[in-house]
Amino acid sequence: EVQLLESGGGLERPGGSLRLSCAASGFSFGSYGMTWVRQAPGKGLEWVTSVSDTGRSAYYGDSVRGRFIVSRDNSRETLYLQMNSLRPEDTAVYYCAKNSEWSPVGFFGPWGLGTLVTVSS
Amino acid sequence: YVLTQAPSVSVAPGQTANIPCGGNNIEVKVVHWYQQRPGQAPVLVLYGDKSRPSGIPERFSGSNSGNTATLTISRAEAGDEADYYCLVWDSSSDRYFFGSGTRVTVL
C-alpha cells in the first residue's frame, strides 16, 4: 500500500524558510515523479511543483517559482520542498502526491495527509 | 490556462449530478478529477478524461468535448458529498491547473 507522510510544517515569519519532507513507502519511489500541492484555509487546490523520478526535471507554479525548490533523495525514499522568502499567502496545507509515471507530467495520487504551514508575524 | 467550475451543485439521492469544467478548447487536453471530502486529502476519481482508478465505483464517469469536460455521478449517494476539482496539464506553459472546485450536496 502506498503511504506518504509529510512533515516539517509549522509557524514561520514572513521572509523566513522552511523545509518540508515527504516520506514514501509501499512503492518503488525512485521510479515515479512526485508532486506538491497546497490548499490555503477554506480555499481550493493549487499545484506547487512536480519533479521527475531522478530529480533532474522539475516544474513550478508561478506563485512559488524562484522561491521554492523541490528535491528528492531516492536512497531515503524522501521528497523535499525547500521554501524560502515565505509570504503570508504561502499559508496552506501542503500535500505530496505520487505521480502516475516517471515524469513530472501526468496525473497524481494517492496523496499524503498534508502538513500545515503558517506564515505570520 | 483557466478552468471554470460552478461553485456548487445539488442532487437528490439516487439522481444524476453533472459537474462541468470549462476551459478553452479543453477537449485537446487530458482532464483528471479529484474528490475531497471535508477534512480529508483529495482522492483521484477519474484520470485521462474518463478512466476510473481501482476502487472507484462505476457510478463515476467522465467526458470531454469542445470547451467542457464533465464528471458525472450517477445514482448519487450521501457519501458523494464532497468538493470536486478538475486538473489539466498545459504543455504550452509547462504548468498544471486546477479548477476552482465544485461542492456537491446530496439532499
Coordinates of N, CA and C in Angstrom, one line a residue:
Chain A
E1 N 0.8 -1.2 0.0 CA 0.0 0.0 0.0 C 0.9 1.3 0.0
V2 N 0.6 2.2 -0.9 CA 1.3 3.4 -1.0 C 1.0 4.3 0.3
Q3 N 2.1 4.7 0.9 CA 1.9 5.6 2.0 C 2.9 6.8 1.9
L4 N 2.3 8.0 2.1 CA 3.1 9.3 2.0 C 2.8 10.0 3.3
L5 N 3.9 10.4 4.0 CA 3.8 11.1 5.2 C 4.6 12.4 5.2
E6 N 3.9 13.6 5.2 CA 4.5 14.9 5.2 C 4.9 15.3 6.6
S7 N 5.9 16.1 6.6 CA 6.3 16.7 7.9 C 7.1 18.0 7.7
G8 N 7.4 18.7 8.7 CA 8.2 19.9 8.6 C 7.4 21.2 8.6
G9 N 6.1 21.1 8.6 CA 5.2 22.3 8.7 C 5.3 23.0 10.1
G10 N 4.8 24.2 10.1 CA 4.8 24.9 11.4 C 4.6 26.4 11.1
L11 N 4.9 27.2 12.1 CA 4.8 28.6 12.1 C 6.1 29.3 11.7
E12 N 6.1 30.1 10.7 CA 7.3 30.8 10.3 C 7.0 32.2 10.0
R13 N 7.9 33.1 10.2 CA 7.7 34.5 10.0 C 7.9 34.9 8.5
P14 N 7.2 35.9 8.0 CA 7.5 36.3 6.6 C 8.9 36.6 6.4
G15 N 9.4 36.1 5.2 CA 10.8 36.2 4.8 C 11.6 35.0 5.3
G16 N 11.1 34.2 6.1 CA 11.8 33.0 6.6 C 11.8 31.8 5.7
S17 N 12.3 30.7 6.2 CA 12.4 29.5 5.4 C 11.9 28.3 6.1
L18 N 11.4 27.3 5.4 CA 11.0 26.0 6.0 C 11.4 25.0 5.0
R19 N 11.7 23.8 5.5 CA 11.8 22.6 4.6 C 10.8 21.5 4.9
L20 N 10.0 21.2 4.0 CA 9.1 20.1 4.1 C 9.7 18.8 3.6
S21 N 9.2 17.7 4.3 CA 9.7 16.4 3.8 C 8.4 15.5 3.6
C22 N 8.6 14.6 2.7 CA 7.5 13.6 2.4 C 8.2 12.2 2.4
A23 N 7.9 11.4 3.4 CA 8.5 10.1 3.4 C 7.5 9.1 2.7
A24 N 8.1 8.4 1.8 CA 7.3 7.5 1.0 C 7.6 6.0 1.3
S25 N 6.6 5.2 1.1 CA 6.7 3.8 1.3 C 5.6 3.0 0.5
G26 N 5.9 1.7 0.3 CA 4.9 0.9 -0.4 C 4.9 0.9 -1.9
F27 N 5.9 1.6 -2.5 CA 6.1 1.6 -3.9 C 7.6 1.9 -4.2
S28 N 7.9 1.7 -5.5 CA 9.3 1.9 -5.9 C 9.5 3.4 -6.1
F29 N 9.9 4.1 -5.0 CA 9.9 5.6 -5.0 C 10.7 6.2 -6.2
G30 N 11.9 5.6 -6.4 CA 12.8 6.1 -7.4 C 12.3 6.0 -8.9
S31 N 11.2 5.3 -9.1 CA 10.6 5.1 -10.4 C 9.5 6.1 -10.8
Y32 N 9.1 6.9 -9.9 CA 8.0 7.8 -10.1 C 8.3 9.3 -9.8
G33 N 7.7 10.1 -10.7 CA 7.7 11.5 -10.4 C 6.8 11.8 -9.1
M34 N 7.0 13.0 -8.5 CA 6.3 13.3 -7.3 C 5.9 14.8 -7.5
T35 N 4.9 15.1 -6.7 CA 4.2 16.4 -6.8 C 3.9 17.0 -5.4
W36 N 4.0 18.3 -5.3 CA 3.5 19.0 -4.1 C 2.3 19.9 -4.6
V37 N 1.2 19.8 -3.8 CA 0.0 20.6 -4.0 C -0.3 21.3 -2.7
R38 N -0.8 22.5 -2.7 CA -1.2 23.2 -1.4 C -2.6 23.6 -1.5
Q39 N -3.1 23.9 -0.3 CA -4.5 24.3 -0.1 C -4.6 25.3 1.0
A40 N -4.8 26.6 0.7 CA -5.0 27.6 1.7 C -6.3 27.4 2.5
P41 N -6.3 27.8 3.7 CA -7.5 27.6 4.5 C -8.8 28.0 3.8
G42 N -9.7 27.1 3.7 CA -11.0 27.4 3.1 C -11.0 27.6 1.6
K43 N -9.9 27.4 1.0 CA -9.7 27.6 -0.5 C -9.5 26.3 -1.3
G44 N -9.3 26.5 -2.6 CA -9.2 25.3 -3.4 C -7.7 24.8 -3.5
L45 N -7.5 23.8 -4.4 CA -6.2 23.2 -4.6 C -5.4 24.1 -5.5
E46 N -4.1 24.2 -5.2 CA -3.1 24.9 -6.0 C -1.9 24.0 -6.2
W47 N -1.6 23.7 -7.5 CA -0.4 23.0 -7.8 C 0.8 23.8 -7.5
V48 N 1.8 23.2 -6.8 CA 3.0 23.9 -6.4 C 4.2 23.5 -7.3
T49 N 4.5 22.2 -7.4 CA 5.7 21.8 -8.2 C 5.6 20.3 -8.4
S50 N 6.2 19.8 -9.5 CA 6.3 18.4 -9.8 C 7.8 18.1 -10.2
V51 N 8.3 16.9 -9.9 CA 9.6 16.6 -10.2 C 9.7 15.2 -10.8
S52 N 10.6 15.0 -11.6 CA 10.8 13.6 -12.3 C 11.4 12.6 -11.3
D53 N 11.4 11.4 -11.8 CA 11.9 10.3 -10.9 C 13.4 10.5 -10.5
T54 N 14.2 11.1 -11.3 CA 15.6 11.3 -10.9 C 15.8 12.6 -10.3
G55 N 14.9 13.5 -10.3 CA 15.0 14.8 -9.8 C 15.6 15.8 -10.8
R56 N 16.0 15.3 -12.0 CA 16.7 16.2 -12.9 C 15.7 17.2 -13.6
S57 N 14.4 16.9 -13.6 CA 13.5 17.8 -14.3 C 12.4 18.2 -13.3
A58 N 12.1 19.4 -13.2 CA 11.1 19.9 -12.3 C 10.3 21.1 -12.9
Y59 N 9.1 21.3 -12.5 CA 8.3 22.4 -13.0 C 7.7 23.1 -11.7
Y60 N 7.4 24.4 -11.8 CA 6.9 25.1 -10.7 C 5.7 26.0 -11.1
G61 N 4.9 26.2 -10.1 CA 3.8 27.2 -10.3 C 4.3 28.6 -10.2
D62 N 3.6 29.5 -10.8 CA 4.0 30.9 -10.9 C 4.3 31.5 -9.5
S63 N 3.4 31.2 -8.6 CA 3.5 31.9 -7.3 C 4.6 31.4 -6.4
V64 N 5.3 30.4 -6.8 CA 6.5 29.9 -6.0 C 7.8 29.8 -6.7
R65 N 7.7 30.0 -8.1 CA 9.0 29.9 -8.9 C 10.0 30.9 -8.4
G66 N 11.2 30.5 -8.2 CA 12.3 31.3 -7.7 C 12.4 31.4 -6.2
R67 N 11.4 30.9 -5.5 CA 11.4 30.9 -4.0 C 11.5 29.5 -3.4
F68 N 10.8 28.6 -4.1 CA 10.7 27.2 -3.6 C 11.6 26.3 -4.5
I69 N 12.1 25.3 -3.9 CA 12.9 24.3 -4.6 C 12.5 22.9 -4.2
V70 N 12.2 22.1 -5.2 CA 11.8 20.7 -4.9 C 13.1 19.8 -5.2
S71 N 13.2 18.8 -4.3 CA 14.3 17.9 -4.5 C 13.9 16.5 -3.9
R72 N 14.7 15.5 -4.1 CA 14.4 14.2 -3.6 C 15.7 13.4 -3.4
D73 N 15.6 12.5 -2.4 CA 16.6 11.6 -2.1 C 16.1 10.2 -2.3
N74 N 16.4 9.6 -3.4 CA 15.8 8.3 -3.7 C 16.3 7.2 -2.8
S75 N 17.5 7.4 -2.3 CA 18.0 6.4 -1.3 C 17.3 6.4 0.0
R76 N 16.8 7.5 0.4 CA 16.0 7.7 1.6 C 14.5 7.6 1.3
E77 N 14.1 7.5 0.0 CA 12.7 7.5 -0.4 C 11.9 8.7 0.2
T78 N 12.6 9.9 0.1 CA 12.0 11.1 0.6 C 12.0 12.2 -0.4
L79 N 10.9 12.9 -0.4 CA 10.7 14.1 -1.2 C 10.8 15.3 -0.3
Y80 N 11.4 16.4 -0.9 CA 11.6 17.6 -0.1 C 11.0 18.8 -0.8
L81 N 10.7 19.8 0.0 CA 10.3 21.1 -0.6 C 10.9 22.2 0.3
Q82 N 12.0 22.9 -0.3 CA 12.6 24.0 0.4 C 11.9 25.2 0.1
M83 N 11.4 25.9 1.1 CA 10.5 27.1 0.9 C 11.2 28.3 1.5
N84 N 11.6 29.2 0.6 CA 12.3 30.4 1.0 C 11.5 31.6 0.8
S85 N 11.9 32.7 1.4 CA 11.2 34.0 1.2 C 9.7 33.9 1.4
L86 N 9.4 33.2 2.5 CA 8.0 32.9 2.8 C 7.1 34.2 2.9
R87 N 5.9 34.0 2.4 CA 4.9 35.1 2.5 C 3.7 34.7 3.2
P88 N 2.9 35.6 3.7 CA 1.6 35.2 4.4 C 0.7 34.3 3.4
E89 N 0.7 34.6 2.2 CA -0.1 33.9 1.2 C 0.4 32.5 0.9
D90 N 1.5 32.1 1.5 CA 2.0 30.7 1.4 C 1.4 29.9 2.5
T91 N 0.6 30.5 3.4 CA -0.1 29.7 4.4 C -1.0 28.7 3.8
A92 N -0.9 27.4 4.1 CA -1.7 26.4 3.5 C -1.3 25.0 4.1
V93 N -2.1 24.1 3.8 CA -1.8 22.7 4.0 C -1.1 22.2 2.7
Y94 N 0.1 21.6 2.9 CA 0.9 21.2 1.8 C 0.8 19.6 1.7
Y95 N 0.4 19.2 0.5 CA 0.3 17.7 0.3 C 1.4 17.3 -0.7
C96 N 1.9 16.1 -0.5 CA 2.7 15.5 -1.5 C 1.9 14.3 -2.1
A97 N 2.2 14.0 -3.4 CA 1.4 13.0 -4.1 C 2.4 12.3 -5.0
K98 N 2.0 11.0 -5.3 CA 2.8 10.2 -6.2 C 2.3 10.4 -7.6
N99 N 3.2 10.6 -8.6 CA 2.8 10.7 -10.0 C 2.4 9.4 -10.6
S100 N 1.8 9.4 -11.7 CA 1.4 8.2 -12.4 C 2.5 7.5 -13.1
E101 N 3.6 8.2 -13.4 CA 4.7 7.7 -14.1 C 6.0 8.4 -13.7
W102 N 7.1 8.1 -14.4 CA 8.4 8.6 -14.1 C 8.5 10.2 -14.2
S103 N 7.7 10.7 -15.2 CA 7.9 12.1 -15.5 C 7.1 13.0 -14.5
P104 N 7.4 14.3 -14.6 CA 6.6 15.3 -13.7 C 5.2 15.4 -14.3
V105 N 5.0 15.0 -15.5 CA 3.7 15.2 -16.1 C 2.8 13.9 -16.0
G106 N 1.5 14.1 -16.0 CA 0.6 13.0 -15.9 C -0.5 13.4 -14.8
F107 N -1.0 12.4 -14.1 CA -1.8 12.7 -13.0 C -1.2 12.2 -11.7
F108 N -1.7 12.6 -10.6 CA -1.1 12.1 -9.4 C -2.1 11.7 -8.3
G109 N -1.6 10.7 -7.6 CA -2.4 10.1 -6.5 C -1.8 8.8 -6.2
P110 N -1.9 8.3 -5.0 CA -2.5 8.9 -3.8 C -1.7 10.1 -3.3
W111 N -2.4 10.7 -2.3 CA -1.8 11.9 -1.6 C -1.6 11.5 -0.2
G112 N -0.6 12.3 0.4 CA -0.5 12.2 1.9 C -1.6 13.0 2.6
L113 N -1.5 13.0 3.9 CA -2.5 13.7 4.7 C -2.2 15.2 4.8
G114 N -1.0 15.6 4.5 CA -0.7 17.1 4.4 C 0.0 17.5 5.7
T115 N 0.7 18.7 5.6 CA 1.3 19.3 6.7 C 1.0 20.8 6.6
L116 N 0.6 21.4 7.7 CA 0.2 22.8 7.7 C 1.4 23.8 7.9
V117 N 1.5 24.7 7.0 CA 2.5 25.8 7.1 C 1.7 27.1 7.3
T118 N 2.1 27.8 8.3 CA 1.5 29.1 8.7 C 2.6 30.2 8.6
V119 N 2.4 31.2 7.8 CA 3.4 32.3 7.7 C 2.7 33.5 8.3
S120 N 3.3 34.0 9.4 CA 2.7 35.1 10.1 C 3.7 35.7 11.1
S121 N 3.6 37.0 11.2 CA 4.5 37.7 12.2 C 3.8 37.8 13.6
Chain B
Y1 N -3.8 29.1 -18.2 CA -5.0 28.3 -18.6 C -6.0 28.3 -17.5
V2 N -7.2 28.8 -17.8 CA -8.2 29.0 -16.8 C -9.2 27.9 -16.9
L3 N -9.5 27.2 -15.8 CA -10.5 26.2 -15.7 C -11.7 26.7 -14.9
T4 N -12.9 26.7 -15.4 CA -14.0 27.3 -14.7 C -15.0 26.2 -14.2
Q5 N -15.2 26.2 -12.9 CA -16.2 25.3 -12.3 C -17.3 26.0 -11.6
A6 N -18.5 25.5 -11.6 CA -19.6 26.1 -10.8 C -19.3 25.9 -9.3
P7 N -19.6 26.9 -8.5 CA -19.3 26.7 -7.0 C -20.0 25.6 -6.4
S8 N -21.2 25.3 -6.8 CA -22.0 24.2 -6.1 C -23.0 23.6 -7.1
V9 N -23.2 22.3 -6.7 CA -24.2 21.5 -7.5 C -25.0 20.7 -6.4
S10 N -26.3 20.7 -6.5 CA -27.1 19.9 -5.6 C -27.8 18.8 -6.4
V11 N -27.9 17.6 -5.8 CA -28.5 16.5 -6.4 C -29.3 15.7 -5.4
A12 N -30.4 15.1 -5.8 CA -31.2 14.3 -4.9 C -30.6 12.9 -4.9
P13 N -30.7 12.2 -3.7 CA -30.2 10.8 -3.7 C -30.8 10.0 -4.8
G14 N -29.9 9.2 -5.4 CA -30.4 8.3 -6.5 C -30.4 9.0 -7.9
Q15 N -30.3 10.3 -7.9 CA -30.3 11.0 -9.2 C -28.9 11.2 -9.7
T16 N -28.8 11.9 -10.8 CA -27.5 12.1 -11.5 C -27.0 13.6 -11.3
A17 N -25.7 13.7 -11.0 CA -25.1 15.0 -10.9 C -24.1 15.2 -12.0
N18 N -24.2 16.3 -12.7 CA -23.2 16.6 -13.7 C -22.4 17.8 -13.2
I19 N -21.0 17.6 -13.3 CA -20.1 18.6 -12.8 C -19.2 19.1 -13.9
P20 N -19.5 20.2 -14.5 CA -18.8 20.7 -15.6 C -17.5 21.4 -15.2
C21 N -16.5 21.3 -16.1 CA -15.2 22.0 -16.0 C -14.9 22.7 -17.4
G22 N -15.0 24.0 -17.4 CA -14.9 24.7 -18.7 C -13.5 25.2 -18.9
G23 N -13.0 25.1 -20.1 CA -11.7 25.6 -20.5 C -11.6 25.8 -22.0
N24 N -10.8 26.7 -22.5 CA -10.7 27.0 -23.9 C -10.2 25.7 -24.6
N25 N -11.0 25.2 -25.5 CA -10.7 24.0 -26.3 C -10.1 22.9 -25.4
I26 N -10.8 22.7 -24.3 CA -10.3 21.7 -23.3 C -10.3 20.3 -23.9
E27 N -11.0 20.1 -24.9 CA -11.1 18.7 -25.5 C -9.7 18.2 -26.0
V28 N -8.8 19.1 -26.2 CA -7.5 18.7 -26.7 C -6.5 18.4 -25.5
K29 N -7.0 18.7 -24.3 CA -6.2 18.4 -23.1 C -6.8 17.1 -22.4
V30 N -6.0 16.6 -21.5 CA -6.4 15.4 -20.8 C -6.8 15.9 -19.4
V31 N -8.0 15.5 -19.0 CA -8.5 16.0 -17.7 C -8.6 14.9 -16.7
H32 N -8.2 15.3 -15.5 CA -8.3 14.4 -14.3 C -9.2 15.0 -13.3
W33 N -9.8 14.2 -12.4 CA -10.8 14.7 -11.4 C -10.5 14.1 -10.1
Y34 N -10.6 15.0 -9.1 CA -10.3 14.7 -7.7 C -11.6 15.0 -6.8
Q35 N -11.8 14.1 -5.9 CA -12.8 14.3 -4.8 C -12.1 14.6 -3.5
Q36 N -12.6 15.6 -2.8 CA -12.1 15.9 -1.5 C -13.3 16.0 -0.5
R37 N -13.4 15.0 0.3 CA -14.4 15.1 1.4 C -13.9 16.0 2.5
P38 N -14.8 16.6 3.3 CA -14.4 17.5 4.4 C -13.3 17.0 5.3
G39 N -12.2 17.7 5.5 CA -11.2 17.3 6.4 C -10.3 16.2 5.9
Q40 N -10.4 15.8 4.6 CA -9.6 14.7 4.1 C -8.7 15.2 2.9
A41 N -7.7 14.4 2.6 CA -6.9 14.7 1.4 C -7.7 14.3 0.2
P42 N -7.4 15.0 -0.9 CA -8.1 14.6 -2.2 C -7.8 13.2 -2.6
V43 N -8.7 12.7 -3.4 CA -8.6 11.3 -3.9 C -8.9 11.4 -5.4
L44 N -8.1 10.7 -6.2 CA -8.3 10.7 -7.7 C -9.6 9.8 -8.0
V45 N -10.5 10.4 -8.7 CA -11.7 9.6 -9.1 C -11.8 9.3 -10.6
L46 N -11.2 10.1 -11.4 CA -11.1 9.9 -12.8 C -9.8 10.4 -13.3
Y47 N -9.2 9.7 -14.3 CA -8.0 10.2 -15.0 C -8.1 9.9 -16.5
G48 N -7.4 10.7 -17.2 CA -7.5 10.6 -18.7 C -8.9 10.8 -19.2
D49 N -9.6 11.8 -18.7 CA -10.9 12.2 -19.1 C -12.0 11.2 -18.6
K50 N -11.8 9.9 -18.6 CA -12.9 9.0 -18.3 C -12.5 7.7 -17.7
S51 N -11.3 7.5 -17.3 CA -10.9 6.2 -16.7 C -10.9 6.3 -15.2
R52 N -11.4 5.2 -14.6 CA -11.5 5.1 -13.2 C -10.4 4.3 -12.6
P53 N -9.8 4.9 -11.5 CA -8.8 4.1 -10.8 C -9.5 2.9 -10.1
S54 N -8.7 1.9 -9.7 CA -9.3 0.8 -9.0 C -10.0 1.3 -7.7
G55 N -11.1 0.8 -7.4 CA -11.8 1.1 -6.1 C -12.8 2.3 -6.3
I56 N -12.8 2.9 -7.5 CA -13.8 4.0 -7.7 C -15.0 3.3 -8.4
P57 N -16.2 3.6 -7.8 CA -17.4 2.9 -8.4 C -17.7 3.3 -9.8
E58 N -18.4 2.5 -10.5 CA -18.7 2.7 -11.9 C -19.7 3.9 -12.0
R59 N -20.3 4.3 -10.9 CA -21.2 5.4 -10.9 C -20.5 6.7 -11.4
F60 N -19.2 6.7 -11.3 CA -18.4 7.9 -11.7 C -18.0 7.7 -13.1
S61 N -18.3 8.7 -13.9 CA -17.9 8.7 -15.3 C -17.5 10.1 -15.8
G62 N -16.9 10.1 -17.0 CA -16.4 11.4 -17.5 C -16.5 11.5 -19.0
S63 N -16.5 12.8 -19.4 CA -16.5 13.1 -20.8 C -15.7 14.4 -21.0
N64 N -15.3 14.6 -22.3 CA -14.6 15.8 -22.6 C -14.8 16.1 -24.1
S65 N -15.4 17.3 -24.3 CA -15.8 17.7 -25.7 C -15.8 19.2 -25.8
G66 N -15.3 19.7 -26.9 CA -15.4 21.2 -27.1 C -14.7 21.9 -26.0
N67 N -15.4 22.8 -25.3 CA -14.9 23.6 -24.2 C -15.2 23.1 -22.8
T68 N -15.8 21.9 -22.7 CA -16.3 21.5 -21.4 C -15.9 20.0 -21.2
A69 N -15.3 19.7 -20.1 CA -15.2 18.4 -19.5 C -16.2 18.2 -18.4
T70 N -16.7 17.0 -18.3 CA -17.8 16.8 -17.3 C -17.6 15.5 -16.5
L71 N -17.7 15.6 -15.2 CA -17.7 14.5 -14.3 C -19.2 14.2 -14.0
T72 N -19.6 13.0 -14.2 CA -21.0 12.6 -13.9 C -21.0 11.6 -12.8
I73 N -21.9 11.9 -11.8 CA -22.1 10.9 -10.7 C -23.5 10.4 -10.9
S74 N -23.6 9.1 -11.2 CA -24.9 8.5 -11.3 C -25.4 7.9 -10.0
R75 N -26.7 7.8 -9.8 CA -27.3 7.2 -8.5 C -26.5 7.8 -7.3
A76 N -26.6 9.1 -7.2 CA -25.9 9.8 -6.1 C -26.2 9.3 -4.7
E77 N -25.2 9.2 -3.9 CA -25.3 8.8 -2.5 C -24.8 9.8 -1.6
A78 N -25.2 9.7 -0.3 CA -24.8 10.7 0.7 C -23.3 10.8 0.8
G79 N -22.6 9.7 0.6 CA -21.1 9.6 0.7 C -20.4 10.3 -0.5
D80 N -21.2 10.8 -1.5 CA -20.6 11.5 -2.6 C -20.5 13.0 -2.3
E81 N -21.0 13.4 -1.2 CA -20.9 14.8 -0.8 C -19.4 15.2 -0.6
A82 N -19.0 16.2 -1.4 CA -17.6 16.5 -1.4 C -17.3 17.7 -2.3
D83 N -16.1 18.2 -2.3 CA -15.6 19.1 -3.3 C -15.0 18.3 -4.4
Y84 N -15.2 18.7 -5.7 CA -14.7 18.0 -6.8 C -13.9 19.0 -7.6
Y85 N -12.6 18.6 -8.0 CA -11.7 19.5 -8.7 C -11.3 18.9 -10.0
C86 N -11.3 19.6 -11.1 CA -10.7 19.1 -12.4 C -9.2 19.6 -12.4
L87 N -8.4 18.9 -13.2 CA -7.0 19.2 -13.3 C -6.6 18.9 -14.7
V88 N -5.8 19.9 -15.3 CA -5.1 19.6 -16.6 C -3.7 20.0 -16.5
W89 N -2.9 19.4 -17.4 CA -1.5 19.9 -17.7 C -1.6 20.7 -19.0
D90 N -1.0 21.9 -18.9 CA -0.9 22.8 -20.1 C 0.5 22.7 -20.6
S91 N 0.7 22.0 -21.7 CA 2.0 21.9 -22.3 C 2.6 23.1 -22.8
S92 N 1.8 24.1 -23.2 CA 2.3 25.4 -23.7 C 3.0 26.2 -22.6
S93 N 2.6 26.0 -21.4 CA 3.2 26.7 -20.3 C 3.9 25.9 -19.3
D94 N 3.9 24.5 -19.5 CA 4.5 23.6 -18.6 C 4.0 23.8 -17.1
R95 N 2.7 23.9 -17.0 CA 2.1 24.0 -15.7 C 0.9 23.2 -15.6
Y96 N 0.6 22.8 -14.4 CA -0.7 22.2 -14.1 C -1.7 23.3 -13.6
F97 N -3.0 23.1 -13.9 CA -4.0 24.0 -13.5 C -5.2 23.2 -12.9
F98 N -5.6 23.6 -11.7 CA -6.8 23.1 -11.1 C -8.0 24.0 -11.4
G99 N -9.1 23.4 -11.5 CA -10.4 24.2 -11.5 C -10.6 24.7 -10.0
S100 N -11.5 25.6 -9.9 CA -11.8 26.2 -8.6 C -12.6 25.3 -7.6
G101 N -13.1 24.2 -8.2 CA -13.8 23.3 -7.4 C -15.3 23.5 -7.3
T102 N -16.0 22.4 -7.3 CA -17.5 22.4 -7.2 C -17.9 21.6 -5.9
R103 N -18.7 22.2 -5.1 CA -19.2 21.4 -3.9 C -20.5 20.7 -4.3
V104 N -20.5 19.4 -4.1 CA -21.7 18.6 -4.4 C -22.4 18.3 -3.1
T105 N -23.6 18.7 -3.1 CA -24.5 18.4 -2.0 C -25.6 17.4 -2.4
V106 N -25.7 16.4 -1.6 CA -26.8 15.4 -1.9 C -27.9 15.6 -0.9
L107 N -29.1 16.0 -1.4 CA -30.1 16.3 -0.4 C -31.5 15.9 -1.0

